[in-house]
JSON list of C-alpha atoms in Angstrom, two decimals:
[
{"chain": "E", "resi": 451, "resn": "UNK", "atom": "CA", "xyz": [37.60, 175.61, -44.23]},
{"chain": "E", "resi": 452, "resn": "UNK", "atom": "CA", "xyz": [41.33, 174.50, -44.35]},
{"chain": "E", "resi": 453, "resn": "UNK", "atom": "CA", "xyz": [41.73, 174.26, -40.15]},
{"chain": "E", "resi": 454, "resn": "UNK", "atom": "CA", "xyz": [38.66, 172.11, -40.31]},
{"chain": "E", "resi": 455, "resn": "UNK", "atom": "CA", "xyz": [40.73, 169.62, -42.97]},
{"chain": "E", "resi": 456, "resn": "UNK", "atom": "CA", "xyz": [43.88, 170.26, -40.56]},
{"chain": "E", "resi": 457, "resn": "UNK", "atom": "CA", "xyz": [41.79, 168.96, -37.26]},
{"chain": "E", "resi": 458, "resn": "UNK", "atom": "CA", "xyz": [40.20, 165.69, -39.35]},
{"chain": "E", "resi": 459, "resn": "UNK", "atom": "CA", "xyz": [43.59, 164.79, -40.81]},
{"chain": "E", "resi": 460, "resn": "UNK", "atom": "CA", "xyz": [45.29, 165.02, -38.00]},
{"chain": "E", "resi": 461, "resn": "UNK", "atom": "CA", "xyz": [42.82, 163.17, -36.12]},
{"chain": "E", "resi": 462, "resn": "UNK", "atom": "CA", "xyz": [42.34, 160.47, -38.86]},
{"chain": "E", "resi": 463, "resn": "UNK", "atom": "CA", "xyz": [46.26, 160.16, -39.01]},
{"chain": "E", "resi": 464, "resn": "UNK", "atom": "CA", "xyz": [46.18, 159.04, -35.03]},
{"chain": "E", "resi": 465, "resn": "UNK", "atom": "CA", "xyz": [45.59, 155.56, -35.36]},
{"chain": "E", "resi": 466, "resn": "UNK", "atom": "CA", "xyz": [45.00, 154.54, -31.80]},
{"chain": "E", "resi": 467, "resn": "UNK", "atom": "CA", "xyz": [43.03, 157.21, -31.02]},
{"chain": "E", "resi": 468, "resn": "UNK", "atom": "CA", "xyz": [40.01, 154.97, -30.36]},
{"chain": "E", "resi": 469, "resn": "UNK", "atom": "CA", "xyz": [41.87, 152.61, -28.72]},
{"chain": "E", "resi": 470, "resn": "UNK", "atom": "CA", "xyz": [42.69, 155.60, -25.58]},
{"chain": "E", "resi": 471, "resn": "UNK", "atom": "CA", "xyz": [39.30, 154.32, -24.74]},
{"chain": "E", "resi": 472, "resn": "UNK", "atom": "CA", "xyz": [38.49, 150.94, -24.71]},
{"chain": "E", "resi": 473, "resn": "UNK", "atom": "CA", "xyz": [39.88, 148.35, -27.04]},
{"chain": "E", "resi": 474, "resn": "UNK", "atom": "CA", "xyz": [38.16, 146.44, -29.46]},
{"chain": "E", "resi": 475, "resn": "UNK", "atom": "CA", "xyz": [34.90, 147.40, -31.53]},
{"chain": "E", "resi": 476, "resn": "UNK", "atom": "CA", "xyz": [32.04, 149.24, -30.46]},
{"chain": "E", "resi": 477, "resn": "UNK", "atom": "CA", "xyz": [28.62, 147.55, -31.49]},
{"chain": "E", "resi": 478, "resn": "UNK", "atom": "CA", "xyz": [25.76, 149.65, -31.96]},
{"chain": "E", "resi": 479, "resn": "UNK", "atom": "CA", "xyz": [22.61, 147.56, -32.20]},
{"chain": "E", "resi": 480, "resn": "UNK", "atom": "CA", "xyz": [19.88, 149.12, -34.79]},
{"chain": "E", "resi": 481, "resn": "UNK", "atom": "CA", "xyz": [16.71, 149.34, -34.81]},
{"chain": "E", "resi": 482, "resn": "UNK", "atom": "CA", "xyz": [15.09, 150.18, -38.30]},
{"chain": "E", "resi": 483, "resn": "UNK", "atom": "CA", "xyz": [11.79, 151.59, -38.27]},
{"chain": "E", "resi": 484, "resn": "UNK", "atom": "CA", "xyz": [9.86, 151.54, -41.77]},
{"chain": "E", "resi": 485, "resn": "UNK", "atom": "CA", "xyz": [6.83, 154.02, -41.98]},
{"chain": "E", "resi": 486, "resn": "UNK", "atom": "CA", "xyz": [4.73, 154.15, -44.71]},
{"chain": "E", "resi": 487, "resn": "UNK", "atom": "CA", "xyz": [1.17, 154.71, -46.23]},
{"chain": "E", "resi": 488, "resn": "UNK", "atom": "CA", "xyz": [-0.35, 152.16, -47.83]},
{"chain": "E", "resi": 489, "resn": "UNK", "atom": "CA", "xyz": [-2.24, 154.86, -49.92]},
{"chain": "E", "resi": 490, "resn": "UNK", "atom": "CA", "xyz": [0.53, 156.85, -51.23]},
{"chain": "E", "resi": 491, "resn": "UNK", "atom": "CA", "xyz": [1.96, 155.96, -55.14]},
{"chain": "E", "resi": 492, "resn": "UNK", "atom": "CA", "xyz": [5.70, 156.09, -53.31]},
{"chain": "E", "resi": 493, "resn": "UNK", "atom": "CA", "xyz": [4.59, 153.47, -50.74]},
{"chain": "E", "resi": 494, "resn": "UNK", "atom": "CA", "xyz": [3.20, 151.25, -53.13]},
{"chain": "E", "resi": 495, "resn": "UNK", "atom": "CA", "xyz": [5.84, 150.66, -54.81]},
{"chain": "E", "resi": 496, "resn": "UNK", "atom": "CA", "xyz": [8.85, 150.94, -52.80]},
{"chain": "E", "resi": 497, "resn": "UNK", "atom": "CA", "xyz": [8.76, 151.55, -49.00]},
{"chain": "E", "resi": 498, "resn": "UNK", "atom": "CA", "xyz": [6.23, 149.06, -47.84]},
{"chain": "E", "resi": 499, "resn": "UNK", "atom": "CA", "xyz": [7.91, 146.72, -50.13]},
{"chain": "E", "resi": 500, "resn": "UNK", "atom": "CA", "xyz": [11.40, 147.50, -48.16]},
{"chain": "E", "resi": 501, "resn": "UNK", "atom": "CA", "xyz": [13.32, 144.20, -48.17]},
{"chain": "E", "resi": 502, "resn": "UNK", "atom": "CA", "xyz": [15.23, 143.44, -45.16]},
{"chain": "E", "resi": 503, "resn": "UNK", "atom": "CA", "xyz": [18.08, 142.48, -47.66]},
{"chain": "E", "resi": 504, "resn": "UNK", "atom": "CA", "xyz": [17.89, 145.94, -48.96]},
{"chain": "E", "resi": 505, "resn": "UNK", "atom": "CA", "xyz": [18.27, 147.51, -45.22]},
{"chain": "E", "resi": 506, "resn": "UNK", "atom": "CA", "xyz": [20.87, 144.61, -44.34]},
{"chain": "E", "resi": 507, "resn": "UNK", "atom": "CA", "xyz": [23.06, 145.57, -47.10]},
{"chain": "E", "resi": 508, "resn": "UNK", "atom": "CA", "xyz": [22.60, 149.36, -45.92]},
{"chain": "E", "resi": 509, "resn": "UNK", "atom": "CA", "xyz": [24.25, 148.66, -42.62]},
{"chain": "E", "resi": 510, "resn": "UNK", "atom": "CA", "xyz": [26.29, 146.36, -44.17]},
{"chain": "E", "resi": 511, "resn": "UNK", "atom": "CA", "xyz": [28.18, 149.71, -45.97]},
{"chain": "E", "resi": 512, "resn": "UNK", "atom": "CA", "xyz": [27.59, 151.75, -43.07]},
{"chain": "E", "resi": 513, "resn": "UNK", "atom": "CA", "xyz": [30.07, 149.38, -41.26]},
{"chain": "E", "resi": 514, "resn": "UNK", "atom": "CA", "xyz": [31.86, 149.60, -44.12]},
{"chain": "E", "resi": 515, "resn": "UNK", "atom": "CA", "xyz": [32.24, 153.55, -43.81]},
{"chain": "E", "resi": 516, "resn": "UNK", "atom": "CA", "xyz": [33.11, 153.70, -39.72]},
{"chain": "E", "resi": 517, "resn": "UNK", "atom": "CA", "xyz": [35.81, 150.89, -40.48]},
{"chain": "E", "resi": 518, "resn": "UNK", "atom": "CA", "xyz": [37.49, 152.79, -43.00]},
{"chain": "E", "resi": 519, "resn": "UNK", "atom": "CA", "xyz": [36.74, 149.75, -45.10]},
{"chain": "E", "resi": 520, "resn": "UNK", "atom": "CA", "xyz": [35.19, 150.93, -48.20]},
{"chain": "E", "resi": 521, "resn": "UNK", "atom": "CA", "xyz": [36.41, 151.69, -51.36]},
{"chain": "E", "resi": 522, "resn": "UNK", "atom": "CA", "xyz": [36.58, 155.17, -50.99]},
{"chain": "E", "resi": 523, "resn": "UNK", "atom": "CA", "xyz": [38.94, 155.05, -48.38]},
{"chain": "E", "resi": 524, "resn": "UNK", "atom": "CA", "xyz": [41.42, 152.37, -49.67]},
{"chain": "E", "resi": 525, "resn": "UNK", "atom": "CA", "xyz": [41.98, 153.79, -53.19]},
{"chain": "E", "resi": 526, "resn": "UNK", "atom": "CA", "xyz": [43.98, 156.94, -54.04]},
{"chain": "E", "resi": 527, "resn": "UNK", "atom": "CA", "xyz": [40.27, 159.21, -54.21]},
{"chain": "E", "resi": 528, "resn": "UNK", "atom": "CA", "xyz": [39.79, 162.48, -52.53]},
{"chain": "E", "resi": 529, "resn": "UNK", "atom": "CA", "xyz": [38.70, 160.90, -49.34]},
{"chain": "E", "resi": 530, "resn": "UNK", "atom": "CA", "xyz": [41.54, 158.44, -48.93]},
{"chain": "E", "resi": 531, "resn": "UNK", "atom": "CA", "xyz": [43.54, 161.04, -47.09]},
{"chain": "E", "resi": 532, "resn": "UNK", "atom": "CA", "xyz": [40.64, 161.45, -44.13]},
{"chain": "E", "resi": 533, "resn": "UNK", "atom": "CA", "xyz": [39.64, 158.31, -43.72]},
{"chain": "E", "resi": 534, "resn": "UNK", "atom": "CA", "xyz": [39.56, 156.70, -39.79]},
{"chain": "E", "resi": 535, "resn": "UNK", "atom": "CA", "xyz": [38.35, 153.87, -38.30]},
{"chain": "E", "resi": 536, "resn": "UNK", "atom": "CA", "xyz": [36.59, 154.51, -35.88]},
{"chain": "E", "resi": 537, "resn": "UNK", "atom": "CA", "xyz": [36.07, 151.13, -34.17]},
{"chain": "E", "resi": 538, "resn": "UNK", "atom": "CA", "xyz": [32.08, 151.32, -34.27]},
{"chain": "E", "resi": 539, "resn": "UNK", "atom": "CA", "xyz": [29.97, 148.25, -35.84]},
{"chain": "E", "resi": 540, "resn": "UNK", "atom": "CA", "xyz": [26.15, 148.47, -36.04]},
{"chain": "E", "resi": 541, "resn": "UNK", "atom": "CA", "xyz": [23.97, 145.75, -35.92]},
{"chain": "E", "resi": 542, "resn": "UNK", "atom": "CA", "xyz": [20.97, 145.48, -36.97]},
{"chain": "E", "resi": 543, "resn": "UNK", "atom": "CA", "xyz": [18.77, 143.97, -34.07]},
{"chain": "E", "resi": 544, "resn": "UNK", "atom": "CA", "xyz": [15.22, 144.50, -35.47]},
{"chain": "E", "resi": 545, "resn": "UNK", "atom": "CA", "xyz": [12.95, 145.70, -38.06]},
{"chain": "E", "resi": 546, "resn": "UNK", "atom": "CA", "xyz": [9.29, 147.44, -37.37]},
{"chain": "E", "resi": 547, "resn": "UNK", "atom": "CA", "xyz": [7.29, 148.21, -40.36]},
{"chain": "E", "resi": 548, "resn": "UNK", "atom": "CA", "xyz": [4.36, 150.65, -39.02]},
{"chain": "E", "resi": 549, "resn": "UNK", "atom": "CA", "xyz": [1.44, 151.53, -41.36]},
{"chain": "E", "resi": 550, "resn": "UNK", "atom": "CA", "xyz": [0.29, 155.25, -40.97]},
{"chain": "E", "resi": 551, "resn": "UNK", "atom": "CA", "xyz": [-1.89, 157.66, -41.88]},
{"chain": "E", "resi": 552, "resn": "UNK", "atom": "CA", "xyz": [-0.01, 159.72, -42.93]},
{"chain": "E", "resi": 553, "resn": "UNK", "atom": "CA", "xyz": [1.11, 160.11, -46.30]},
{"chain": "E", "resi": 554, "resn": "UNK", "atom": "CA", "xyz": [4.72, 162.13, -45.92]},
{"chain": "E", "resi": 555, "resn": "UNK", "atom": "CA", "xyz": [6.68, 163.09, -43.33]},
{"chain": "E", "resi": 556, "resn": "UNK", "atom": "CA", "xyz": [7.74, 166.65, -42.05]},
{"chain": "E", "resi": 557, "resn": "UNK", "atom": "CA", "xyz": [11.13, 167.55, -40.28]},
{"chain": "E", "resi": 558, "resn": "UNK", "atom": "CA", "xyz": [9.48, 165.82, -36.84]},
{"chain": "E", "resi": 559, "resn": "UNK", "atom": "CA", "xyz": [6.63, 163.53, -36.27]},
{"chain": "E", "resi": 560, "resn": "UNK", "atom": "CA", "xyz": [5.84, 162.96, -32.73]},
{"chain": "E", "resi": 561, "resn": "UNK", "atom": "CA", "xyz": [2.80, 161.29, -33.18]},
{"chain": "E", "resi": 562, "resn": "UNK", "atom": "CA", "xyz": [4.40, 158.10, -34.76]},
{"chain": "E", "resi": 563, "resn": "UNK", "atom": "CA", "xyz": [8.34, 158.75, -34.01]},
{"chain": "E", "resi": 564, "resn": "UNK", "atom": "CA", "xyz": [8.16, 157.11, -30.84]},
{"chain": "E", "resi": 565, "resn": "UNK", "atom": "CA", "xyz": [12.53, 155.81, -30.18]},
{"chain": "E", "resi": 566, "resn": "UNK", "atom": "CA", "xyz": [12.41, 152.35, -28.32]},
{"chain": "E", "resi": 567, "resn": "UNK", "atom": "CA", "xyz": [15.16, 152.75, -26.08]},
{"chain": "E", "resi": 568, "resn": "UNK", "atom": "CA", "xyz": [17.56, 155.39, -27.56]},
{"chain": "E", "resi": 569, "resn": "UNK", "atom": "CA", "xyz": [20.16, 154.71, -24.66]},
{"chain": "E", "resi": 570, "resn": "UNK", "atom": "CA", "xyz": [21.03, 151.31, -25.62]},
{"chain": "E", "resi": 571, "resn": "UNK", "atom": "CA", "xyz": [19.63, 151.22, -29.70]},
{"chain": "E", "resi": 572, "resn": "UNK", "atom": "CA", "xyz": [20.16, 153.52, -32.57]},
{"chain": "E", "resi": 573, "resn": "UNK", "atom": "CA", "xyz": [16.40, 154.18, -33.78]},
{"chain": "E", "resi": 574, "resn": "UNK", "atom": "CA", "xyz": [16.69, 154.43, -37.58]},
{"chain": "E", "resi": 575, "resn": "UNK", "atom": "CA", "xyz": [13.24, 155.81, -39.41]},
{"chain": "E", "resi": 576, "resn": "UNK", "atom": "CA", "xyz": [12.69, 155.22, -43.40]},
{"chain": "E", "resi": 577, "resn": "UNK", "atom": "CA", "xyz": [9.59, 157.37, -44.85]},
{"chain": "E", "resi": 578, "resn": "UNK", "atom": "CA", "xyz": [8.45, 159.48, -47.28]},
{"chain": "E", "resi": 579, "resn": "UNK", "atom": "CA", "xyz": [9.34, 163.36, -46.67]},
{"chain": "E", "resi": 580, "resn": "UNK", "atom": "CA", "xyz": [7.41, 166.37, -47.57]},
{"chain": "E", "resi": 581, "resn": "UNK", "atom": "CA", "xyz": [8.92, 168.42, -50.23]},
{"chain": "E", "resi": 582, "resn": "UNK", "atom": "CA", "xyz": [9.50, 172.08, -48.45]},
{"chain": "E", "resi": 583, "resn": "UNK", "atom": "CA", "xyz": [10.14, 174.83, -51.08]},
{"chain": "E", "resi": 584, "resn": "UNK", "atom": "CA", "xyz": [10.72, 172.38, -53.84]},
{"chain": "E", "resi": 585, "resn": "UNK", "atom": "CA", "xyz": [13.43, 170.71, -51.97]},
{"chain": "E", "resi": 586, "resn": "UNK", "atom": "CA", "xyz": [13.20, 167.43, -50.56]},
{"chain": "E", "resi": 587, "resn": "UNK", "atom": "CA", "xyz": [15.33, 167.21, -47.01]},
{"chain": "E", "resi": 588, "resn": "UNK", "atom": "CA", "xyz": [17.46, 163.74, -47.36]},
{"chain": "E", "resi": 589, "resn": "UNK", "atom": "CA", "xyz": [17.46, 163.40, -43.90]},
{"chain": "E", "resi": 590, "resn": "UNK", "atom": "CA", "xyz": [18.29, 164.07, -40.13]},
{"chain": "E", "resi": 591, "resn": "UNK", "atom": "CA", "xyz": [19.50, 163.01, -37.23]},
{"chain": "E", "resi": 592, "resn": "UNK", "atom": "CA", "xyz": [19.26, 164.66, -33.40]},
{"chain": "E", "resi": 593, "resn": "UNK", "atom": "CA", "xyz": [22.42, 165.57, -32.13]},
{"chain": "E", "resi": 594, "resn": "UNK", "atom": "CA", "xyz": [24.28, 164.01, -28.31]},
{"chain": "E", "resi": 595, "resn": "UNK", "atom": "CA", "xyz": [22.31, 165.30, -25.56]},
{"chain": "E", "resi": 596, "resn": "UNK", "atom": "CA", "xyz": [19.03, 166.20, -27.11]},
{"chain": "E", "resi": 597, "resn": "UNK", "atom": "CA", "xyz": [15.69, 164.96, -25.29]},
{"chain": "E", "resi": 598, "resn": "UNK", "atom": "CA", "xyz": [15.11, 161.26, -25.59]},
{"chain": "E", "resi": 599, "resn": "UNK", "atom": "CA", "xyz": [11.79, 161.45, -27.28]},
{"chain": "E", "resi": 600, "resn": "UNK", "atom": "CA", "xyz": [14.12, 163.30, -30.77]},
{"chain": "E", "resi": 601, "resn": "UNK", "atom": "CA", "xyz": [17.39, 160.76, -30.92]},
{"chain": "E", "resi": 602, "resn": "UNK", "atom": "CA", "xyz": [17.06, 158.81, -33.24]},
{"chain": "E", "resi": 603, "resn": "UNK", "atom": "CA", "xyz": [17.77, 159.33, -37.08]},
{"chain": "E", "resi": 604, "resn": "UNK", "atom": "CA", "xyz": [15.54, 159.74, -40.21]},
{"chain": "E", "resi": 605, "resn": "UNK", "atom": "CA", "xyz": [16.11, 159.22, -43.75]},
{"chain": "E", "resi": 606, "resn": "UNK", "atom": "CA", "xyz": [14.12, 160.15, -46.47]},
{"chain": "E", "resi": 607, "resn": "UNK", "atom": "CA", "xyz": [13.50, 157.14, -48.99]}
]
């Protein structure tokens, strides 16, 4: 809705807004967790064969995105007019590749989503999802606040 775009802009248009709380950049270390099924035709060929270049070069644009550094934001597109930095960095302090029974993933797996840590590391999973009413979800991600055992973000590959 329009007040929504009002709020962002204005807040994107404050420039020091992240500096009201501490100064400098933020770093987020990552942790990327790669499940997959040996098994399954989609693990065969792609997930289990996940390069850590690939996933590198993934959090290499997500930087890119929360220091309003990408291309979107610098030319004249639609998105040029909310961008923000927002002074966060991730890094990407490990990957775990975990072999699994099972074959694709539903909205929450609690017998292998297991977060290391979730206070001090962003717990990133890549898998397979289950297609639900012909649609496949592209991912999700818990929101502040929620129990330990559900933060942490998945994405579909």
């Amino acid at each position: 809705d329009n007040g929504f775009l009002r709020r962002i802009r204005r807040l994107a248009s404050d420039s020091d807004l992240a500096s009201r709380y501490f100064e400098g950049t933020l770093e987020i270390p990552v942790i990327v967790h790669v499940l997959y099924n040996p098994d399954h035709t989609v693990n065969l060929n792609t997930v289990n064969n996940l390069k850590l270049e690939r996933i590198q070069s993934q959090i290499i644009r997500l930087n890119m995105d929360f220091l309003s550094k990408n291309i979107e934001t610098i030319s004249n597109s639609a998105f040029a007019a909310l961008k923000a930095n927002f002074s966060i960095a991730f890094k990407l302090h490990k990957v775990i590749k975990t072999q699994t029974s099972i074959t694709e993933f539903s909205y929450n797996e609690d017998s292998v989503i297991k977060p290391i840590d979730p206070k001090h590391y962003l717990n990133i999973y890549v898998s397979v999802f289950k297609v639900v009413n012909n649609q496949i979800i592209k991912g999700h991600c818990s929101f502040p606040g929620d129990p330990e055992i559900i933060d942490y973000c998945a994405i579909n590959y």
